[in-house]
Amino acid sequence: LGLRPKSALAARQVMMLEAERGNWAAALPAQLVAATNADDADARQMAARQRAALIYLDVLSELDLEDDQKRLREAARRLETALAAWPEFWPAALTLADVLDAAGQPRKITKALETAFRAMPHEDIASRLGAAWATSEGSYIAKLIRLIPKEGGLADEGRRIVASAALGHGLVGEARRLLEDIDPAHRDAEAWRLLSRLAATAEDSASERDALRHAGEAPRSRRWQCTNCRLVHDEWRGHCAGCASFATLKWQRPDGVTPLNSGTSPRLTKAD
């Protein structure tokens, strides 16, 4: 047992080296060994993100949506493993939906996207669900409402995203109800901007100005932020563009940054 921390440290170094080289498959066994030394909640969460990221990147590196059914089913199984480790990792859920679509499994697409929306509500997942459900506008919004997490910050996130979808479909009353269900103290900048649009629709210029003022003072919407150097990225990538740390990007409300020192990163490619 006394050798365990040293073994885990060596495995972590191997994992980081292989990840830096883009050898995702080679990094996975080392990550499993390194994870055995994750002895607190933060370390376990980091290990889960690393595992999910390595699996996702390895799948992407060899993914061909025109592959035979056996290879597509294996890719889907591995993406499901990544999401089991990190349920909030919504890019993996969208890729899983693509793979399941190519494999001709529409029912599994719906289940995967619904599970992903409950874990981390996101506009892209909501949009894909609309296509998967292929239902009327009112039924689409009603189905989304049932997927909103029951409590906490994700509940407010879900309400805001569904409100945006409702407004996009002309369901003004439903959009207003969802936004008003969010405690004003918990509304982010995007929620206030949606309220300003509703006020403009109602030709209520005073409320429109007030909502825009609140938007300027409210927390920013979620972005990919490095938990190490705090750099903000437009899209997820394996390595942070600022400090090169691996699997440190989280989908969260940016903290510790201002518009002057936040940044963006290049689009994810199969090489990263």
PDB file of N, CA and C in Angstrom, residues 58-119:
ATOM      1  N   ASP A  58     -10.810   9.515 -28.111  1.00  0.00           N
ATOM      2  CA  ASP A  58     -10.413   8.299 -28.813  1.00  0.00           C
ATOM      3  C   ASP A  58     -11.487   7.887 -29.812  1.00  0.00           C
ATOM      4  N   VAL A  59     -12.754   7.990 -29.418  1.00  0.00           N
ATOM      5  CA  VAL A  59     -13.843   7.679 -30.354  1.00  0.00           C
ATOM      6  C   VAL A  59     -13.804   8.632 -31.540  1.00  0.00           C
ATOM      7  N   LEU A  60     -13.650   9.927 -31.263  1.00  0.00           N
ATOM      8  CA  LEU A  60     -13.609  10.915 -32.346  1.00  0.00           C
ATOM      9  C   LEU A  60     -12.456  10.651 -33.312  1.00  0.00           C
ATOM     10  N   SER A  61     -11.331  10.196 -32.791  1.00  0.00           N
ATOM     11  CA  SER A  61     -10.142  10.020 -33.622  1.00  0.00           C
ATOM     12  C   SER A  61     -10.322   8.965 -34.703  1.00  0.00           C
ATOM     13  N   GLU A  62     -11.269   8.053 -34.477  1.00  0.00           N
ATOM     14  CA  GLU A  62     -11.463   6.987 -35.465  1.00  0.00           C
ATOM     15  C   GLU A  62     -12.910   6.862 -35.924  1.00  0.00           C
ATOM     16  N   LEU A  63     -13.731   7.848 -35.583  1.00  0.00           N
ATOM     17  CA  LEU A  63     -15.149   7.771 -35.900  1.00  0.00           C
ATOM     18  C   LEU A  63     -15.411   7.994 -37.381  1.00  0.00           C
ATOM     19  N   ASP A  64     -16.202   7.119 -37.962  1.00  0.00           N
ATOM     20  CA  ASP A  64     -16.678   7.237 -39.337  1.00  0.00           C
ATOM     21  C   ASP A  64     -18.142   6.829 -39.325  1.00  0.00           C
ATOM     22  N   LEU A  65     -19.018   7.784 -39.549  1.00  0.00           N
ATOM     23  CA  LEU A  65     -20.445   7.507 -39.461  1.00  0.00           C
ATOM     24  C   LEU A  65     -20.938   6.581 -40.569  1.00  0.00           C
ATOM     25  N   GLU A  66     -20.054   6.277 -41.513  1.00  0.00           N
ATOM     26  CA  GLU A  66     -20.424   5.323 -42.564  1.00  0.00           C
ATOM     27  C   GLU A  66     -19.865   3.927 -42.276  1.00  0.00           C
ATOM     28  N   ASP A  67     -19.344   3.721 -41.058  1.00  0.00           N
ATOM     29  CA  ASP A  67     -18.830   2.411 -40.664  1.00  0.00           C
ATOM     30  C   ASP A  67     -19.963   1.383 -40.620  1.00  0.00           C
ATOM     31  N   ASP A  68     -19.575   0.118 -40.498  1.00  0.00           N
ATOM     32  CA  ASP A  68     -20.575  -0.935 -40.381  1.00  0.00           C
ATOM     33  C   ASP A  68     -21.246  -0.858 -39.013  1.00  0.00           C
ATOM     34  N   GLN A  69     -22.358  -1.562 -38.880  1.00  0.00           N
ATOM     35  CA  GLN A  69     -23.172  -1.488 -37.668  1.00  0.00           C
ATOM     36  C   GLN A  69     -22.408  -1.911 -36.421  1.00  0.00           C
ATOM     37  N   LYS A  70     -21.553  -2.897 -36.544  1.00  0.00           N
ATOM     38  CA  LYS A  70     -20.813  -3.383 -35.377  1.00  0.00           C
ATOM     39  C   LYS A  70     -19.910  -2.298 -34.818  1.00  0.00           C
ATOM     40  N   ARG A  71     -19.188  -1.602 -35.688  1.00  0.00           N
ATOM     41  CA  ARG A  71     -18.280  -0.545 -35.218  1.00  0.00           C
ATOM     42  C   ARG A  71     -19.066   0.646 -34.665  1.00  0.00           C
ATOM     43  N   LEU A  72     -20.197   0.948 -35.275  1.00  0.00           N
ATOM     44  CA  LEU A  72     -21.017   2.046 -34.766  1.00  0.00           C
ATOM     45  C   LEU A  72     -21.591   1.712 -33.390  1.00  0.00           C
ATOM     46  N   ARG A  73     -22.029   0.466 -33.205  1.00  0.00           N
ATOM     47  CA  ARG A  73     -22.544   0.068 -31.893  1.00  0.00           C
ATOM     48  C   ARG A  73     -21.452   0.125 -30.833  1.00  0.00           C
ATOM     49  N   GLU A  74     -20.230  -0.229 -31.204  1.00  0.00           N
ATOM     50  CA  GLU A  74     -19.121  -0.150 -30.256  1.00  0.00           C
ATOM     51  C   GLU A  74     -18.806   1.305 -29.907  1.00  0.00           C
ATOM     52  N   ALA A  75     -18.836   2.184 -30.902  1.00  0.00           N
ATOM     53  CA  ALA A  75     -18.615   3.611 -30.639  1.00  0.00           C
ATOM     54  C   ALA A  75     -19.692   4.150 -29.709  1.00  0.00           C
ATOM     55  N   ALA A  76     -20.944   3.738 -29.946  1.00  0.00           N
ATOM     56  CA  ALA A  76     -22.044   4.186 -29.081  1.00  0.00           C
ATOM     57  C   ALA A  76     -21.845   3.688 -27.653  1.00  0.00           C
ATOM     58  N   ARG A  77     -21.441   2.427 -27.507  1.00  0.00           N
ATOM     59  CA  ARG A  77     -21.213   1.871 -26.168  1.00  0.00           C
ATOM     60  C   ARG A  77     -20.138   2.647 -25.430  1.00  0.00           C
ATOM     61  N   ARG A  78     -19.076   3.017 -26.117  1.00  0.00           N
ATOM     62  CA  ARG A  78     -17.983   3.741 -25.472  1.00  0.00           C
ATOM     63  C   ARG A  78     -18.415   5.159 -25.095  1.00  0.00           C
ATOM     64  N   LEU A  79     -19.205   5.795 -25.943  1.00  0.00           N
ATOM     65  CA  LEU A  79     -19.700   7.131 -25.607  1.00  0.00           C
ATOM     66  C   LEU A  79     -20.643   7.064 -24.403  1.00  0.00           C
ATOM     67  N   GLU A  80     -21.425   6.017 -24.308  1.00  0.00           N
ATOM     68  CA  GLU A  80     -22.280   5.833 -23.137  1.00  0.00           C
ATOM     69  C   GLU A  80     -21.430   5.668 -21.870  1.00  0.00           C
ATOM     70  N   THR A  81     -20.290   4.997 -22.000  1.00  0.00           N
ATOM     71  CA  THR A  81     -19.372   4.856 -20.868  1.00  0.00           C
ATOM     72  C   THR A  81     -18.817   6.210 -20.450  1.00  0.00           C
ATOM     73  N   ALA A  82     -18.472   7.040 -21.441  1.00  0.00           N
ATOM     74  CA  ALA A  82     -17.969   8.384 -21.144  1.00  0.00           C
ATOM     75  C   ALA A  82     -19.022   9.205 -20.412  1.00  0.00           C
ATOM     76  N   LEU A  83     -20.268   9.112 -20.855  1.00  0.00           N
ATOM     77  CA  LEU A  83     -21.340   9.873 -20.224  1.00  0.00           C
ATOM     78  C   LEU A  83     -21.693   9.338 -18.845  1.00  0.00           C
ATOM     79  N   ALA A  84     -21.487   8.044 -18.636  1.00  0.00           N
ATOM     80  CA  ALA A  84     -21.704   7.491 -17.296  1.00  0.00           C
ATOM     81  C   ALA A  84     -20.688   8.067 -16.313  1.00  0.00           C
ATOM     82  N   ALA A  85     -19.460   8.299 -16.802  1.00  0.00           N
ATOM     83  CA  ALA A  85     -18.419   8.886 -15.957  1.00  0.00           C
ATOM     84  C   ALA A  85     -18.659  10.378 -15.734  1.00  0.00           C
ATOM     85  N   TRP A  86     -19.156  11.060 -16.770  1.00  0.00           N
ATOM     86  CA  TRP A  86     -19.342  12.512 -16.698  1.00  0.00           C
ATOM     87  C   TRP A  86     -20.673  12.856 -17.371  1.00  0.00           C
ATOM     88  N   PRO A  87     -21.791  12.722 -16.671  1.00  0.00           N
ATOM     89  CA  PRO A  87     -23.118  12.920 -17.276  1.00  0.00           C
ATOM     90  C   PRO A  87     -23.330  14.310 -17.859  1.00  0.00           C
ATOM     91  N   GLU A  88     -22.642  15.323 -17.328  1.00  0.00           N
ATOM     92  CA  GLU A  88     -22.830  16.700 -17.792  1.00  0.00           C
ATOM     93  C   GLU A  88     -22.076  17.013 -19.080  1.00  0.00           C
ATOM     94  N   PHE A  89     -21.338  16.045 -19.599  1.00  0.00           N
ATOM     95  CA  PHE A  89     -20.490  16.268 -20.777  1.00  0.00           C
ATOM     96  C   PHE A  89     -21.356  16.218 -22.043  1.00  0.00           C
ATOM     97  N   TRP A  90     -22.103  17.294 -22.284  1.00  0.00           N
ATOM     98  CA  TRP A  90     -23.102  17.281 -23.350  1.00  0.00           C
ATOM     99  C   TRP A  90     -22.532  17.121 -24.765  1.00  0.00           C
ATOM    100  N   PRO A  91     -21.299  17.541 -25.088  1.00  0.00           N
ATOM    101  CA  PRO A  91     -20.807  17.262 -26.448  1.00  0.00           C
ATOM    102  C   PRO A  91     -20.779  15.769 -26.769  1.00  0.00           C
ATOM    103  N   ALA A  92     -20.472  14.942 -25.754  1.00  0.00           N
ATOM    104  CA  ALA A  92     -20.474  13.497 -25.976  1.00  0.00           C
ATOM    105  C   ALA A  92     -21.886  12.996 -26.257  1.00  0.00           C
ATOM    106  N   ALA A  93     -22.885  13.615 -25.628  1.00  0.00           N
ATOM    107  CA  ALA A  93     -24.276  13.216 -25.869  1.00  0.00           C
ATOM    108  C   ALA A  93     -24.688  13.534 -27.301  1.00  0.00           C
ATOM    109  N   LEU A  94     -24.266  14.674 -27.813  1.00  0.00           N
ATOM    110  CA  LEU A  94     -24.597  15.029 -29.197  1.00  0.00           C
ATOM    111  C   LEU A  94     -23.913  14.094 -30.183  1.00  0.00           C
ATOM    112  N   THR A  95     -22.657  13.741 -29.894  1.00  0.00           N
ATOM    113  CA  THR A  95     -21.958  12.792 -30.761  1.00  0.00           C
ATOM    114  C   THR A  95     -22.617  11.426 -30.693  1.00  0.00           C
ATOM    115  N   LEU A  96     -23.043  11.026 -29.498  1.00  0.00           N
ATOM    116  CA  LEU A  96     -23.744   9.759 -29.344  1.00  0.00           C
ATOM    117  C   LEU A  96     -25.014   9.753 -30.193  1.00  0.00           C
ATOM    118  N   ALA A  97     -25.736  10.862 -30.202  1.00  0.00           N
ATOM    119  CA  ALA A  97     -26.944  10.950 -31.025  1.00  0.00           C
ATOM    120  C   ALA A  97     -26.610  10.770 -32.509  1.00  0.00           C
ATOM    121  N   ASP A  98     -25.497  11.353 -32.956  1.00  0.00           N
ATOM    122  CA  ASP A  98     -25.072  11.188 -34.351  1.00  0.00           C
ATOM    123  C   ASP A  98     -24.779   9.724 -34.663  1.00  0.00           C
ATOM    124  N   VAL A  99     -24.075   9.067 -33.739  1.00  0.00           N
ATOM    125  CA  VAL A  99     -23.705   7.667 -33.950  1.00  0.00           C
ATOM    126  C   VAL A  99     -24.949   6.783 -33.974  1.00  0.00           C
ATOM    127  N   LEU A 100     -25.871   7.014 -33.045  1.00  0.00           N
ATOM    128  CA  LEU A 100     -27.089   6.223 -33.003  1.00  0.00           C
ATOM    129  C   LEU A 100     -27.947   6.451 -34.244  1.00  0.00           C
ATOM    130  N   ASP A 101     -27.930   7.671 -34.746  1.00  0.00           N
ATOM    131  CA  ASP A 101     -28.671   7.975 -35.972  1.00  0.00           C
ATOM    132  C   ASP A 101     -28.079   7.201 -37.144  1.00  0.00           C
ATOM    133  N   ALA A 102     -26.757   7.201 -37.238  1.00  0.00           N
ATOM    134  CA  ALA A 102     -26.096   6.459 -38.312  1.00  0.00           C
ATOM    135  C   ALA A 102     -26.339   4.967 -38.174  1.00  0.00           C
ATOM    136  N   ALA A 103     -26.509   4.501 -36.944  1.00  0.00           N
ATOM    137  CA  ALA A 103     -26.745   3.077 -36.692  1.00  0.00           C
ATOM    138  C   ALA A 103     -28.217   2.708 -36.821  1.00  0.00           C
ATOM    139  N   GLY A 104     -29.066   3.697 -37.126  1.00  0.00           N
ATOM    140  CA  GLY A 104     -30.485   3.429 -37.304  1.00  0.00           C
ATOM    141  C   GLY A 104     -31.199   3.044 -36.028  1.00  0.00           C
ATOM    142  N   GLN A 105     -30.900   3.755 -34.919  1.00  0.00           N
ATOM    143  CA  GLN A 105     -31.520   3.467 -33.626  1.00  0.00           C
ATOM    144  C   GLN A 105     -32.191   4.721 -33.063  1.00  0.00           C
ATOM    145  N   PRO A 106     -33.281   5.177 -33.691  1.00  0.00           N
ATOM    146  CA  PRO A 106     -33.923   6.440 -33.292  1.00  0.00           C
ATOM    147  C   PRO A 106     -34.441   6.456 -31.861  1.00  0.00           C
ATOM    148  N   ARG A 107     -34.939   5.326 -31.351  1.00  0.00           N
ATOM    149  CA  ARG A 107     -35.457   5.326 -29.982  1.00  0.00           C
ATOM    150  C   ARG A 107     -34.351   5.565 -28.971  1.00  0.00           C
ATOM    151  N   LYS A 108     -33.185   5.028 -29.236  1.00  0.00           N
ATOM    152  CA  LYS A 108     -32.059   5.243 -28.327  1.00  0.00           C
ATOM    153  C   LYS A 108     -31.592   6.705 -28.372  1.00  0.00           C
ATOM    154  N   ILE A 109     -31.741   7.352 -29.529  1.00  0.00           N
ATOM    155  CA  ILE A 109     -31.368   8.772 -29.639  1.00  0.00           C
ATOM    156  C   ILE A 109     -32.183   9.583 -28.641  1.00  0.00           C
ATOM    157  N   THR A 110     -33.489   9.385 -28.658  1.00  0.00           N
ATOM    158  CA  THR A 110     -34.381  10.135 -27.766  1.00  0.00           C
ATOM    159  C   THR A 110     -34.008   9.914 -26.308  1.00  0.00           C
ATOM    160  N   LYS A 111     -33.795   8.671 -25.921  1.00  0.00           N
ATOM    161  CA  LYS A 111     -33.449   8.373 -24.525  1.00  0.00           C
ATOM    162  C   LYS A 111     -32.135   9.022 -24.130  1.00  0.00           C
ATOM    163  N   ALA A 112     -31.131   8.943 -25.021  1.00  0.00           N
ATOM    164  CA  ALA A 112     -29.818   9.519 -24.714  1.00  0.00           C
ATOM    165  C   ALA A 112     -29.901  11.032 -24.549  1.00  0.00           C
ATOM    166  N   LEU A 113     -30.649  11.695 -25.432  1.00  0.00           N
ATOM    167  CA  LEU A 113     -30.753  13.151 -25.368  1.00  0.00           C
ATOM    168  C   LEU A 113     -31.580  13.601 -24.162  1.00  0.00           C
ATOM    169  N   GLU A 114     -32.627  12.861 -23.842  1.00  0.00           N
ATOM    170  CA  GLU A 114     -33.433  13.217 -22.670  1.00  0.00           C
ATOM    171  C   GLU A 114     -32.599  13.098 -21.395  1.00  0.00           C
ATOM    172  N   THR A 115     -31.811  12.031 -21.299  1.00  0.00           N
ATOM    173  CA  THR A 115     -30.939  11.847 -20.130  1.00  0.00           C
ATOM    174  C   THR A 115     -29.918  12.978 -20.044  1.00  0.00           C
ATOM    175  N   ALA A 116     -29.370  13.357 -21.193  1.00  0.00           N
ATOM    176  CA  ALA A 116     -28.366  14.423 -21.226  1.00  0.00           C
ATOM    177  C   ALA A 116     -28.964  15.762 -20.818  1.00  0.00           C
ATOM    178  N   PHE A 117     -30.193  16.043 -21.261  1.00  0.00           N
ATOM    179  CA  PHE A 117     -30.814  17.323 -20.918  1.00  0.00           C
ATOM    180  C   PHE A 117     -31.080  17.411 -19.425  1.00  0.00           C
ATOM    181  N   ARG A 118     -31.492  16.296 -18.824  1.00  0.00           N
ATOM    182  CA  ARG A 118     -31.712  16.302 -17.376  1.00  0.00           C
ATOM    183  C   ARG A 118     -30.406  16.552 -16.618  1.00  0.00           C
ATOM    184  N   ALA A 119     -29.305  16.006 -17.137  1.00  0.00           N
ATOM    185  CA  ALA A 119     -28.015  16.149 -16.458  1.00  0.00           C
ATOM    186  C   ALA A 119     -27.417  17.533 -16.653  1.00  0.00           C
TER     187      ALA A 119
END
